[in-house]
Amino acid sequence: MSQKNLLEVDWSQIPAPADDGGAAHLKGLTLPAIGLRATDDNSVDLSALPGRTVVFAYPRTGEPGKIALVDDWDMIPGARGCTPQTCAFRDLFADLKAAGAGQVYGLSTQSNAYQTEMASRLHLPFPVLSDEKLALTRALNLPTMEVAGLTLIKRLALIVDDARITHVFYPVFPPDRNAGDVLDWLKANPAKTPAKG
């Protein structure tokens, strides 16, 4: 099956993921010190970032005109929609920053080279992090799925305040609404500013 337009999706024809409890343990966890390669060629340690950070994770973005990873990709609950999710974060990036997100990152287990092509093609204003070696995925025990011999992160979004996960969006469906849901949460839950001494 060729992926013609990755953005035009009839979500009523796509199975929604169920809450399998795979992210229930994440809220309150402190991020481990793990460096991940970003599409801007930096190494990013999410645990070292001050303030509020938004991290949205997804299984795998596709490339227009390329064959899907497996023929029934769209029928795997939670698989379809990585590009619409990413584009929604792109389109709301300025609003997310204005609502208190100091940093925004995408995250997948795809290679940095693959992510860099996608980030360039989609004109992303934020870096995407590669957890190709599954270091962060395993350290946090992120919910995953196995497809075609690959370990992929199930779609979720994290609000991180000074290295601590304070909110988790999981499961995420439809994916193109995730950025708007995150923005609404940020507006309703402003980050606590440290007291001035």
GROMACS .gro file of N, CA and C in nm, residues 22-169:
model
  444
   22GLY      N    1  -0.071   0.117   2.977
   22GLY     CA    2   0.073   0.118   2.950
   22GLY      C    3   0.146   0.244   2.991
   23ALA      N    4   0.071   0.352   3.017
   23ALA     CA    5   0.136   0.478   3.057
   23ALA      C    6   0.097   0.521   3.198
   24ALA      N    7   0.023   0.435   3.268
   24ALA     CA    8  -0.030   0.472   3.400
   24ALA      C    9   0.079   0.501   3.504
   25HIS      N   10   0.196   0.442   3.484
   25HIS     CA   11   0.305   0.457   3.581
   25HIS      C   12   0.389   0.582   3.558
   26LEU      N   13   0.367   0.654   3.448
   26LEU     CA   14   0.460   0.761   3.409
   26LEU      C   15   0.447   0.889   3.490
   27LYS      N   16   0.324   0.928   3.526
   27LYS     CA   17   0.306   1.054   3.598
   27LYS      C   18   0.381   1.051   3.730
   28GLY      N   19   0.463   1.154   3.752
   28GLY     CA   20   0.542   1.163   3.875
   28GLY      C   21   0.683   1.112   3.862
   29LEU      N   22   0.714   1.039   3.753
   29LEU     CA   23   0.850   0.988   3.735
   29LEU      C   24   0.946   1.101   3.701
   30THR      N   25   1.070   1.084   3.746
   30THR     CA   26   1.177   1.176   3.707
   30THR      C   27   1.250   1.115   3.588
   31LEU      N   28   1.275   1.197   3.487
   31LEU     CA   29   1.341   1.147   3.367
   31LEU      C   30   1.486   1.109   3.397
   32PRO      N   31   1.533   0.999   3.340
   32PRO     CA   32   1.673   0.960   3.357
   32PRO      C   33   1.764   1.046   3.270
   33ALA      N   34   1.889   1.054   3.307
   33ALA     CA   35   1.987   1.130   3.229
   33ALA      C   36   2.031   1.046   3.109
   34ILE      N   37   1.967   1.070   2.996
   34ILE     CA   38   1.996   0.996   2.873
   34ILE      C   39   2.002   1.097   2.759
   35GLY      N   40   2.112   1.097   2.685
   35GLY     CA   41   2.125   1.187   2.571
   35GLY      C   42   2.067   1.123   2.446
   36LEU      N   43   1.983   1.197   2.375
   36LEU     CA   44   1.924   1.149   2.250
   36LEU      C   45   1.962   1.244   2.137
   37ARG      N   46   1.993   1.188   2.021
   37ARG     CA   47   2.030   1.270   1.906
   37ARG      C   48   1.908   1.338   1.849
   38ALA      N   49   1.921   1.467   1.823
   38ALA     CA   50   1.810   1.546   1.772
   38ALA      C   51   1.833   1.581   1.626
   39THR      N   52   1.724   1.621   1.559
   39THR     CA   53   1.732   1.655   1.417
   39THR      C   54   1.809   1.785   1.392
   40ASP      N   55   1.841   1.860   1.498
   40ASP     CA   56   1.926   1.979   1.480
   40ASP      C   57   2.072   1.945   1.510
   41ASP      N   58   2.102   1.815   1.516
   41ASP     CA   59   2.238   1.761   1.538
   41ASP      C   60   2.292   1.780   1.679
   42ASN      N   61   2.208   1.820   1.771
   42ASN     CA   62   2.250   1.827   1.911
   42ASN      C   63   2.215   1.697   1.982
   43SER      N   64   2.279   1.675   2.096
   43SER     CA   65   2.239   1.567   2.185
   43SER      C   66   2.155   1.632   2.294
   44VAL      N   67   2.036   1.579   2.318
   44VAL     CA   68   1.944   1.639   2.414
   44VAL      C   69   1.921   1.542   2.530
   45ASP      N   70   1.946   1.590   2.652
   45ASP     CA   71   1.915   1.516   2.773
   45ASP      C   72   1.793   1.584   2.835
   46LEU      N   73   1.676   1.524   2.818
   46LEU     CA   74   1.552   1.584   2.866
   46LEU      C   75   1.554   1.609   3.016
   47SER      N   76   1.630   1.528   3.090
   47SER     CA   77   1.634   1.544   3.236
   47SER      C   78   1.710   1.670   3.278
   48ALA      N   79   1.786   1.727   3.186
   48ALA     CA   80   1.867   1.845   3.218
   48ALA      C   81   1.798   1.977   3.180
   49LEU      N   82   1.679   1.967   3.120
   49LEU     CA   83   1.612   2.089   3.073
   49LEU      C   84   1.534   2.156   3.185
   50PRO      N   85   1.557   2.284   3.206
   50PRO     CA   86   1.482   2.355   3.309
   50PRO      C   87   1.343   2.394   3.258
   51GLY      N   88   1.251   2.411   3.352
   51GLY     CA   89   1.119   2.458   3.315
   51GLY      C   90   1.032   2.349   3.256
   52ARG      N   91   0.936   2.392   3.174
   52ARG     CA   92   0.835   2.301   3.119
   52ARG      C   93   0.870   2.258   2.977
   53THR      N   94   0.864   2.129   2.954
   53THR     CA   95   0.893   2.071   2.824
   53THR      C   96   0.776   1.983   2.781
   54VAL      N   97   0.740   1.992   2.654
   54VAL     CA   98   0.638   1.903   2.596
   54VAL      C   99   0.711   1.804   2.505
   55VAL      N  100   0.685   1.676   2.527
   55VAL     CA  101   0.742   1.571   2.443
   55VAL      C  102   0.625   1.488   2.390
   56PHE      N  103   0.611   1.484   2.258
   56PHE     CA  104   0.508   1.397   2.202
   56PHE      C  105   0.578   1.283   2.127
   57ALA      N  106   0.533   1.163   2.155
   57ALA     CA  107   0.595   1.044   2.097
   57ALA      C  108   0.497   0.978   2.002
   58TYR      N  109   0.552   0.915   1.900
   58TYR     CA  110   0.469   0.851   1.798
   58TYR      C  111   0.543   0.728   1.745
   59PRO      N  112   0.467   0.634   1.685
   59PRO     CA  113   0.532   0.511   1.637
   59PRO      C  114   0.631   0.534   1.523
   60ARG      N  115   0.584   0.598   1.415
   60ARG     CA  116   0.671   0.604   1.297
   60ARG      C  117   0.604   0.691   1.191
   61THR      N  118   0.674   0.794   1.145
   61THR     CA  119   0.619   0.874   1.035
   61THR      C  120   0.647   0.803   0.902
   62GLY      N  121   0.559   0.826   0.807
   62GLY     CA  122   0.576   0.768   0.675
   62GLY      C  123   0.637   0.870   0.579
   63GLU      N  124   0.667   0.823   0.459
   63GLU     CA  125   0.715   0.912   0.353
   63GLU      C  126   0.618   0.902   0.236
   64PRO      N  127   0.573   1.018   0.183
   64PRO     CA  128   0.481   1.014   0.070
   64PRO      C  129   0.538   0.931  -0.045
   65GLY      N  130   0.453   0.845  -0.102
   65GLY     CA  131   0.495   0.764  -0.216
   65GLY      C  132   0.571   0.639  -0.179
   66LYS      N  133   0.609   0.624  -0.051
   66LYS     CA  134   0.681   0.504  -0.009
   66LYS      C  135   0.581   0.400   0.042
   67ILE      N  136   0.623   0.277   0.039
   67ILE     CA  137   0.539   0.168   0.085
   67ILE      C  138   0.529   0.173   0.238
   68ALA      N  139   0.410   0.146   0.291
   68ALA     CA  140   0.392   0.141   0.436
   68ALA      C  141   0.473   0.026   0.495
   69LEU      N  142   0.503   0.035   0.624
   69LEU     CA  143   0.584  -0.066   0.692
   69LEU      C  144   0.522  -0.205   0.679
   70VAL      N  145   0.391  -0.211   0.698
   70VAL     CA  146   0.315  -0.336   0.676
   70VAL      C  147   0.186  -0.300   0.605
   71ASP      N  148   0.128  -0.395   0.532
   71ASP     CA  149   0.008  -0.369   0.454
   71ASP      C  150  -0.110  -0.321   0.537
   72ASP      N  151  -0.123  -0.372   0.660
   72ASP     CA  152  -0.239  -0.336   0.741
   72ASP      C  153  -0.207  -0.230   0.846
   73TRP      N  154  -0.107  -0.145   0.818
   73TRP     CA  155  -0.064  -0.040   0.912
   73TRP      C  156  -0.182   0.040   0.965
   74ASP      N  157  -0.272   0.082   0.876
   74ASP     CA  158  -0.385   0.167   0.917
   74ASP      C  159  -0.479   0.095   1.013
   75MET      N  160  -0.479  -0.037   1.011
   75MET     CA  161  -0.572  -0.112   1.095
   75MET      C  162  -0.512  -0.148   1.231
   76ILE      N  163  -0.386  -0.114   1.254
   76ILE     CA  164  -0.325  -0.134   1.386
   76ILE      C  165  -0.369  -0.016   1.472
   77PRO      N  166  -0.445  -0.041   1.581
   77PRO     CA  167  -0.492   0.071   1.662
   77PRO      C  168  -0.377   0.160   1.711
   78GLY      N  169  -0.387   0.289   1.679
   78GLY     CA  170  -0.286   0.385   1.723
   78GLY      C  171  -0.168   0.401   1.629
   79ALA      N  172  -0.163   0.324   1.521
   79ALA     CA  173  -0.047   0.333   1.431
   79ALA      C  174  -0.057   0.454   1.338
   80ARG      N  175  -0.171   0.470   1.271
   80ARG     CA  176  -0.186   0.575   1.170
   80ARG      C  177  -0.197   0.712   1.236
   81GLY      N  178  -0.133   0.811   1.177
   81GLY     CA  179  -0.153   0.949   1.221
   81GLY      C  180  -0.031   1.022   1.272
   82CYS      N  181   0.087   0.965   1.251
   82CYS     CA  182   0.209   1.028   1.303
   82CYS      C  183   0.235   1.163   1.235
   83THR      N  184   0.216   1.169   1.104
   83THR     CA  185   0.239   1.294   1.033
   83THR      C  186   0.134   1.399   1.072
   84PRO      N  187   0.003   1.367   1.077
   84PRO     CA  188  -0.093   1.467   1.122
   84PRO      C  189  -0.066   1.516   1.265
   85GLN      N  190  -0.024   1.425   1.354
   85GLN     CA  191   0.009   1.465   1.491
   85GLN      C  192   0.126   1.564   1.490
   86THR      N  193   0.230   1.530   1.417
   86THR     CA  194   0.350   1.614   1.412
   86THR      C  195   0.318   1.750   1.351
   87CYS      N  196   0.239   1.751   1.245
   87CYS     CA  197   0.204   1.878   1.179
   87CYS      C  198   0.118   1.966   1.270
   88ALA      N  199   0.033   1.904   1.352
   88ALA     CA  200  -0.047   1.982   1.445
   88ALA      C  201   0.042   2.050   1.550
   89PHE      N  202   0.144   1.980   1.598
   89PHE     CA  203   0.239   2.043   1.691
   89PHE      C  204   0.316   2.154   1.621
   90ARG      N  205   0.349   2.134   1.495
   90ARG     CA  206   0.415   2.239   1.416
   90ARG      C  207   0.324   2.362   1.407
   91ASP      N  208   0.198   2.339   1.372
   91ASP     CA  209   0.107   2.451   1.348
   91ASP      C  210   0.073   2.528   1.477
   92LEU      N  211   0.078   2.459   1.591
   92LEU     CA  212   0.046   2.524   1.719
   92LEU      C  213   0.171   2.557   1.800
   93PHE      N  214   0.288   2.545   1.738
   93PHE     CA  215   0.414   2.563   1.811
   93PHE      C  216   0.420   2.697   1.883
   94ALA      N  217   0.390   2.806   1.816
   94ALA     CA  218   0.396   2.939   1.880
   94ALA      C  219   0.297   2.949   1.995
   95ASP      N  220   0.179   2.890   1.979
   95ASP     CA  221   0.079   2.892   2.087
   95ASP      C  222   0.125   2.810   2.207
   96LEU      N  223   0.186   2.695   2.180
   96LEU     CA  224   0.237   2.611   2.288
   96LEU      C  225   0.346   2.686   2.367
   97LYS      N  226   0.433   2.753   2.295
   97LYS     CA  227   0.539   2.832   2.362
   97LYS      C  228   0.477   2.944   2.445
   98ALA      N  229   0.378   3.012   2.387
   98ALA     CA  230   0.312   3.122   2.457
   98ALA      C  231   0.238   3.073   2.582
   99ALA      N  232   0.195   2.947   2.579
   99ALA     CA  233   0.122   2.889   2.693
   99ALA      C  234   0.215   2.829   2.797
  100GLY      N  235   0.346   2.846   2.778
  100GLY     CA  236   0.440   2.805   2.883
  100GLY      C  237   0.532   2.690   2.851
  101ALA      N  238   0.523   2.634   2.731
  101ALA     CA  239   0.616   2.526   2.695
  101ALA      C  240   0.751   2.588   2.661
  102GLY      N  241   0.850   2.564   2.744
  102GLY     CA  242   0.983   2.617   2.717
  102GLY      C  243   1.047   2.548   2.598
  103GLN      N  244   1.018   2.418   2.586
  103GLN     CA  245   1.071   2.338   2.476
  103GLN      C  246   0.962   2.242   2.429
  104VAL      N  247   0.967   2.210   2.299
  104VAL     CA  248   0.878   2.109   2.241
  104VAL      C  249   0.967   2.013   2.162
  105TYR      N  250   0.945   1.883   2.181
  105TYR     CA  251   1.020   1.781   2.108
  105TYR      C  252   0.927   1.671   2.060
  106GLY      N  253   0.955   1.620   1.942
  106GLY     CA  254   0.897   1.496   1.897
  106GLY      C  255   0.991   1.384   1.938
  107LEU      N  256   0.939   1.261   1.945
  107LEU     CA  257   1.020   1.147   1.986
  107LEU      C  258   0.970   1.021   1.916
  108SER      N  259   1.063   0.947   1.855
  108SER     CA  260   1.029   0.816   1.800
  108SER      C  261   1.153   0.728   1.804
  109THR      N  262   1.134   0.602   1.767
  109THR     CA  263   1.248   0.510   1.764
  109THR      C  264   1.308   0.502   1.624
  110GLN      N  265   1.266   0.591   1.535
  110GLN     CA  266   1.325   0.595   1.401
  110GLN      C  267   1.465   0.655   1.408
  111SER      N  268   1.543   0.628   1.305
  111SER     CA  269   1.680   0.678   1.301
  111SER      C  270   1.682   0.830   1.285
  112ASN      N  271   1.790   0.890   1.330
  112ASN     CA  272   1.806   1.035   1.317
  112ASN      C  273   1.803   1.078   1.171
  113ALA      N  274   1.861   0.997   1.083
  113ALA     CA  275   1.862   1.032   0.940
  113ALA      C  276   1.720   1.035   0.885
  114TYR      N  277   1.639   0.938   0.922
  114TYR     CA  278   1.500   0.933   0.877
  114TYR      C  279   1.423   1.054   0.932
  115GLN      N  280   1.442   1.079   1.061
  115GLN     CA  281   1.372   1.192   1.124
  115GLN      C  282   1.414   1.326   1.064
  116THR      N  283   1.542   1.340   1.031
  116THR     CA  284   1.592   1.466   0.976
  116THR      C  285   1.528   1.495   0.841
  117GLU      N  286   1.510   1.392   0.758
  117GLU     CA  287   1.442   1.412   0.630
  117GLU      C  288   1.300   1.459   0.653
  118MET      N  289   1.231   1.394   0.747
  118MET     CA  290   1.092   1.429   0.778
  118MET      C  291   1.082   1.570   0.834
  119ALA      N  292   1.171   1.606   0.926
  119ALA     CA  293   1.168   1.739   0.987
  119ALA      C  294   1.189   1.848   0.883
  120SER      N  295   1.277   1.822   0.787
  120SER     CA  296   1.301   1.917   0.680
  120SER      C  297   1.180   1.926   0.587
  121ARG      N  298   1.126   1.811   0.549
  121ARG     CA  299   1.012   1.809   0.457
  121ARG      C  300   0.889   1.876   0.517
  122LEU      N  301   0.868   1.859   0.647
  122LEU     CA  302   0.749   1.916   0.713
  122LEU      C  303   0.775   2.054   0.773
  123HIS      N  304   0.898   2.106   0.759
  123HIS     CA  305   0.935   2.239   0.810
  123HIS      C  306   0.906   2.252   0.960
  124LEU      N  307   0.957   2.159   1.037
  124LEU     CA  308   0.930   2.160   1.180
  124LEU      C  309   1.012   2.266   1.252
  125PRO      N  310   0.950   2.344   1.341
  125PRO     CA  311   1.023   2.448   1.415
  125PRO      C  312   1.085   2.394   1.544
  126PHE      N  313   1.073   2.265   1.568
  126PHE     CA  314   1.127   2.202   1.689
  126PHE      C  315   1.203   2.076   1.649
  127PRO      N  316   1.298   2.033   1.731
  127PRO     CA  317   1.373   1.911   1.700
  127PRO      C  318   1.292   1.785   1.730
  128VAL      N  319   1.327   1.679   1.662
  128VAL     CA  320   1.271   1.546   1.688
  128VAL      C  321   1.387   1.460   1.740
  129LEU      N  322   1.360   1.385   1.845
  129LEU     CA  323   1.462   1.304   1.911
  129LEU      C  324   1.454   1.159   1.868
  130SER      N  325   1.569   1.099   1.844
  130SER     CA  326   1.575   0.959   1.805
  130SER      C  327   1.612   0.872   1.925
  131ASP      N  328   1.522   0.780   1.959
  131ASP     CA  329   1.551   0.679   2.061
  131ASP      C  330   1.567   0.544   1.992
  132GLU      N  331   1.648   0.546   1.885
  132GLU     CA  332   1.668   0.427   1.802
  132GLU      C  333   1.721   0.309   1.883
  133LYS      N  334   1.800   0.337   1.986
  133LYS     CA  335   1.856   0.229   2.069
  133LYS      C  336   1.765   0.195   2.187
  134LEU      N  337   1.648   0.261   2.195
  134LEU     CA  338   1.546   0.234   2.296
  134LEU      C  339   1.592   0.264   2.439
  135ALA      N  340   1.691   0.350   2.456
  135ALA     CA  341   1.744   0.379   2.590
  135ALA      C  342   1.638   0.446   2.678
  136LEU      N  343   1.576   0.552   2.629
  136LEU     CA  344   1.474   0.622   2.708
  136LEU      C  345   1.346   0.538   2.717
  137THR      N  346   1.310   0.475   2.607
  137THR     CA  347   1.190   0.391   2.603
  137THR      C  348   1.196   0.283   2.710
  138ARG      N  349   1.310   0.218   2.722
  138ARG     CA  350   1.324   0.111   2.822
  138ARG      C  351   1.337   0.167   2.963
  139ALA      N  352   1.411   0.278   2.978
  139ALA     CA  353   1.431   0.336   3.111
  139ALA      C  354   1.299   0.381   3.173
  140LEU      N  355   1.210   0.436   3.090
  140LEU     CA  356   1.080   0.482   3.139
  140LEU      C  357   0.971   0.376   3.125
  141ASN      N  358   1.006   0.264   3.061
  141ASN     CA  359   0.907   0.160   3.031
  141ASN      C  360   0.787   0.219   2.957
  142LEU      N  361   0.819   0.296   2.850
  142LEU     CA  362   0.713   0.355   2.769
  142LEU      C  363   0.631   0.245   2.701
  143PRO      N  364   0.503   0.269   2.678
  143PRO     CA  365   0.423   0.169   2.608
  143PRO      C  366   0.471   0.155   2.464
  144THR      N  367   0.490   0.031   2.420
  144THR     CA  368   0.541   0.006   2.285
  144THR      C  369   0.457  -0.099   2.214
  145MET      N  370   0.480  -0.109   2.084
  145MET     CA  371   0.421  -0.216   2.004
  145MET      C  372   0.530  -0.268   1.912
  146GLU      N  373   0.518  -0.395   1.877
  146GLU     CA  374   0.613  -0.458   1.785
  146GLU      C  375   0.547  -0.470   1.649
  147VAL      N  376   0.608  -0.412   1.548
  147VAL     CA  377   0.556  -0.419   1.411
  147VAL      C  378   0.672  -0.449   1.317
  148ALA      N  379   0.659  -0.552   1.237
  148ALA     CA  380   0.761  -0.591   1.138
  148ALA      C  381   0.900  -0.599   1.201
  149GLY      N  382   0.906  -0.654   1.322
  149GLY     CA  383   1.034  -0.673   1.389
  149GLY      C  384   1.090  -0.548   1.453
  150LEU      N  385   1.015  -0.437   1.451
  150LEU     CA  386   1.061  -0.312   1.510
  150LEU      C  387   0.984  -0.281   1.638
  151THR      N  388   1.052  -0.222   1.736
  151THR     CA  389   0.985  -0.175   1.857
  151THR      C  390   0.951  -0.028   1.837
  152LEU      N  391   0.822   0.003   1.840
  152LEU     CA  392   0.774   0.139   1.817
  152LEU      C  393   0.702   0.190   1.941
  153ILE      N  394   0.721   0.319   1.971
  153ILE     CA  395   0.654   0.380   2.086
  153ILE      C  396   0.507   0.403   2.050
  154LYS      N  397   0.418   0.365   2.140
  154LYS     CA  398   0.277   0.399   2.120
  154LYS      C  399   0.260   0.550   2.139
  155ARG      N  400   0.165   0.606   2.066
  155ARG     CA  401   0.147   0.751   2.066
  155ARG      C  402   0.108   0.804   2.204
  156LEU      N  403   0.182   0.904   2.250
  156LEU     CA  404   0.152   0.968   2.377
  156LEU      C  405   0.215   1.107   2.379
  157ALA      N  406   0.180   1.185   2.479
  157ALA     CA  407   0.245   1.315   2.499
  157ALA      C  408   0.271   1.332   2.648
  158LEU      N  409   0.384   1.390   2.678
  158LEU     CA  410   0.425   1.413   2.817
  158LEU      C  411   0.444   1.561   2.843
  159ILE      N  412   0.398   1.606   2.959
  159ILE     CA  413   0.434   1.739   3.008
  159ILE      C  414   0.539   1.714   3.116
  160VAL      N  415   0.655   1.774   3.099
  160VAL     CA  416   0.766   1.754   3.191
  160VAL      C  417   0.803   1.888   3.253
  161ASP      N  418   0.805   1.893   3.386
  161ASP     CA  419   0.845   2.014   3.458
  161ASP      C  420   0.972   1.984   3.535
  162ASP      N  421   1.081   2.050   3.496
  162ASP     CA  422   1.211   2.030   3.562
  162ASP      C  423   1.242   1.882   3.580
  163ALA      N  424   1.235   1.808   3.470
  163ALA     CA  425   1.271   1.666   3.461
  163ALA      C  426   1.168   1.571   3.520
  164ARG      N  427   1.057   1.623   3.573
  164ARG     CA  428   0.954   1.536   3.632
  164ARG      C  429   0.829   1.537   3.544
  165ILE      N  430   0.777   1.418   3.515
  165ILE     CA  431   0.656   1.407   3.432
  165ILE      C  432   0.535   1.446   3.517
  166THR      N  433   0.468   1.554   3.477
  166THR     CA  434   0.354   1.603   3.555
  166THR      C  435   0.220   1.570   3.491
  167HIS      N  436   0.219   1.536   3.362
  167HIS     CA  437   0.094   1.497   3.298
  167HIS      C  438   0.124   1.409   3.178
  168VAL      N  439   0.033   1.314   3.152
  168VAL     CA  440   0.049   1.220   3.041
  168VAL      C  441  -0.080   1.217   2.960
  169PHE      N  442  -0.067   1.230   2.829
  169PHE     CA  443  -0.179   1.212   2.738
  169PHE      C  444  -0.163   1.074   2.674
   0.00000   0.00000   0.00000
